[in-house]
């Protein structure tokens, strides 16, 4: 089918033998069976597996209704969240939208400007954002599964004050949408107390696997994107992941190949795209891989580049630096727009040899030339071809990566669904901020500073 994403590992020939693929295909098959048996470590976080089929249809309707309201009554939507409660929505909105969405006129945009905060602790970032919103109408979608994460909690306190000052408490409550745990956490308590509309982050879905829940769906729908098609794409990819044999199963092949490469010393995987709109899918993918596999002293380090821009900064290293990396190119087959290079009489820039060609031909030539150069330079290449920057393709891509990373984590012998390492910095930060209960650690850390 033409509108399917597809995976190609032919550019690993010379690094990987068919025997290695055969052996790893057996291991991948076992890892998939183990995942689907729901008996492995982290098995209480497998709600994402069937989500594209069995998502809460009533909540889905409420998400669409909330998105319509935000689009009709708000010039700006402030999305507050971090990590898994942020990256998926931003990835989707940048992938699906106009490259310059936020600076289009209101008429062309047809939806609110969308800004993200609560993903850093920068005071200048917040100040500038408040300035940009000015006296325009806005709504807030605050997203936090735990409801206690410092960065979004701090940002929400500031924006809550702002929105209540502007509209009064009662009207403000109609403009605040909370996506959080079904029953517990400070945000859930506050939402119940203040009467905010709430959406649920299911118990059995971790942050980095939550993009197809309300966590991602509300901000994505608010941009005007087609979340029905997004779920359809994910559901179709789910069927392939769950049912197809290895030879027909792109996600399993990807999981297997990156593990073969890791075992051969390729410890860094670079997600490379040739469309700036794909950059945040790379950011989302980094969290998905990094938090799922980077534990117990193991894992492939996920990095990302946007090309051709980064060929002029990272290209030297990818081509010629320490040979510990491989590249996964995410190609957008049909860019959806094109620009033709015209002939110029004087040809002062010497570009007439491109006359009549279009930009995408140039971009794809750069991509194909670079893939061969990197492959020649011992940086093996994997390629995922995505038909277009549309919701159906993106739904497939999200599910493809989620499934592949889950299988890949089990192949490498870790629990892909926990993130124990994320807690260490939080404890130190709480201690240095003087949070009650951390007094002993505060004293110990201050001595070391
Ligand atoms: O994947 C994860 O678990 C994390 O990235 C979380 O999503 C992130 O820390 C935000 O957590 P919360 O949604 O509880 O605020």
PDB file of C-alpha atoms and ligand atoms in Angstrom, residues 80-87 118 143-153 179-180 187 201 205-210 215 287-288 291 417-419 422-423 425-426, ligand 1:
ATOM      1  CA  UNK A  80       2.193  23.358  29.792  1.00  0.00           C
ATOM      2  CA  UNK A  81       4.087  20.084  30.200  1.00  0.00           C
ATOM      3  CA  UNK A  82       7.497  18.430  30.031  1.00  0.00           C
ATOM      4  CA  UNK A  83       9.052  15.227  28.663  1.00  0.00           C
ATOM      5  CA  UNK A  84       6.398  12.715  27.742  1.00  0.00           C
ATOM      6  CA  UNK A  85       3.763  15.292  28.607  1.00  0.00           C
ATOM      7  CA  UNK A  86       5.079  17.695  25.973  1.00  0.00           C
ATOM      8  CA  UNK A  87       7.251  16.285  23.209  1.00  0.00           C
ATOM      9  CA  UNK A 118       6.707  24.238  31.661  1.00  0.00           C
ATOM     10  CA  UNK A 143      -0.482  18.261  31.187  1.00  0.00           C
ATOM     11  CA  UNK A 144       1.131  16.257  33.976  1.00  0.00           C
ATOM     12  CA  UNK A 145       0.476  12.626  34.776  1.00  0.00           C
ATOM     13  CA  UNK A 146       1.889  12.858  38.280  1.00  0.00           C
ATOM     14  CA  UNK A 147       0.538  16.368  38.695  1.00  0.00           C
ATOM     15  CA  UNK A 148       3.585  17.232  40.765  1.00  0.00           C
ATOM     16  CA  UNK A 149       6.424  17.767  38.269  1.00  0.00           C
ATOM     17  CA  UNK A 150       8.175  21.001  39.230  1.00  0.00           C
ATOM     18  CA  UNK A 151       8.635  22.623  35.826  1.00  0.00           C
ATOM     19  CA  UNK A 152       4.983  22.474  34.674  1.00  0.00           C
ATOM     20  CA  UNK A 153       3.661  23.047  38.197  1.00  0.00           C
ATOM     21  CA  UNK A 179      -4.655  16.322  31.415  1.00  0.00           C
ATOM     22  CA  UNK A 180      -3.609  14.231  34.384  1.00  0.00           C
ATOM     23  CA  UNK A 187      -3.338  18.682  39.554  1.00  0.00           C
ATOM     24  CA  UNK A 201      -3.493   9.933  31.282  1.00  0.00           C
ATOM     25  CA  UNK A 205       0.627   4.302  29.845  1.00  0.00           C
ATOM     26  CA  UNK A 206       3.928   5.999  30.677  1.00  0.00           C
ATOM     27  CA  UNK A 207       4.678   9.552  29.581  1.00  0.00           C
ATOM     28  CA  UNK A 208       6.840   8.724  26.582  1.00  0.00           C
ATOM     29  CA  UNK A 209       4.201   6.311  25.235  1.00  0.00           C
ATOM     30  CA  UNK A 210       1.313   8.741  25.788  1.00  0.00           C
ATOM     31  CA  UNK A 215      -1.725  14.159  26.421  1.00  0.00           C
ATOM     32  CA  UNK A 287      13.117  10.507  24.836  1.00  0.00           C
ATOM     33  CA  UNK A 288      11.365   7.318  23.755  1.00  0.00           C
ATOM     34  CA  UNK A 291      14.391   6.597  28.692  1.00  0.00           C
ATOM     35  CA  UNK A 417       8.886   1.023  30.690  1.00  0.00           C
ATOM     36  CA  UNK A 418      10.551   2.459  33.778  1.00  0.00           C
ATOM     37  CA  UNK A 419      12.879   5.452  34.209  1.00  0.00           C
ATOM     38  CA  UNK A 422      15.162  10.440  36.099  1.00  0.00           C
ATOM     39  CA  UNK A 423      14.580  10.628  39.837  1.00  0.00           C
ATOM     40  CA  UNK A 425      18.212  15.054  39.673  1.00  0.00           C
ATOM     41  CA  UNK A 426      14.750  15.686  41.077  1.00  0.00           C
TER      42      UNK A 426
HETATM   43  O1  LIG B   1       8.246   9.682  30.248  1.00  0.00           O
HETATM   44  C1  LIG B   1       8.169  10.126  31.374  1.00  0.00           C
HETATM   45  O2  LIG B   1       7.729   9.449  32.302  1.00  0.00           O
HETATM   46  C2  LIG B   1       8.601  11.532  31.699  1.00  0.00           C
HETATM   47  O3  LIG B   1       9.184  12.174  30.628  1.00  0.00           O
HETATM   48  C3  LIG B   1       7.399  12.329  32.127  1.00  0.00           C
HETATM   49  O4  LIG B   1       6.482  12.378  31.080  1.00  0.00           O
HETATM   50  C4  LIG B   1       7.807  13.737  32.537  1.00  0.00           C
HETATM   51  O5  LIG B   1       8.717  13.680  33.573  1.00  0.00           O
HETATM   52  C5  LIG B   1       6.586  14.528  32.974  1.00  0.00           C
HETATM   53  O6  LIG B   1       5.943  13.875  34.011  1.00  0.00           O
HETATM   54  P1  LIG B   1       4.495  14.280  34.436  1.00  0.00           P
HETATM   55  O7  LIG B   1       3.599  14.024  33.306  1.00  0.00           O
HETATM   56  O8  LIG B   1       4.193  13.411  35.611  1.00  0.00           O
HETATM   57  O9  LIG B   1       4.542  15.753  34.806  1.00  0.00           O
END
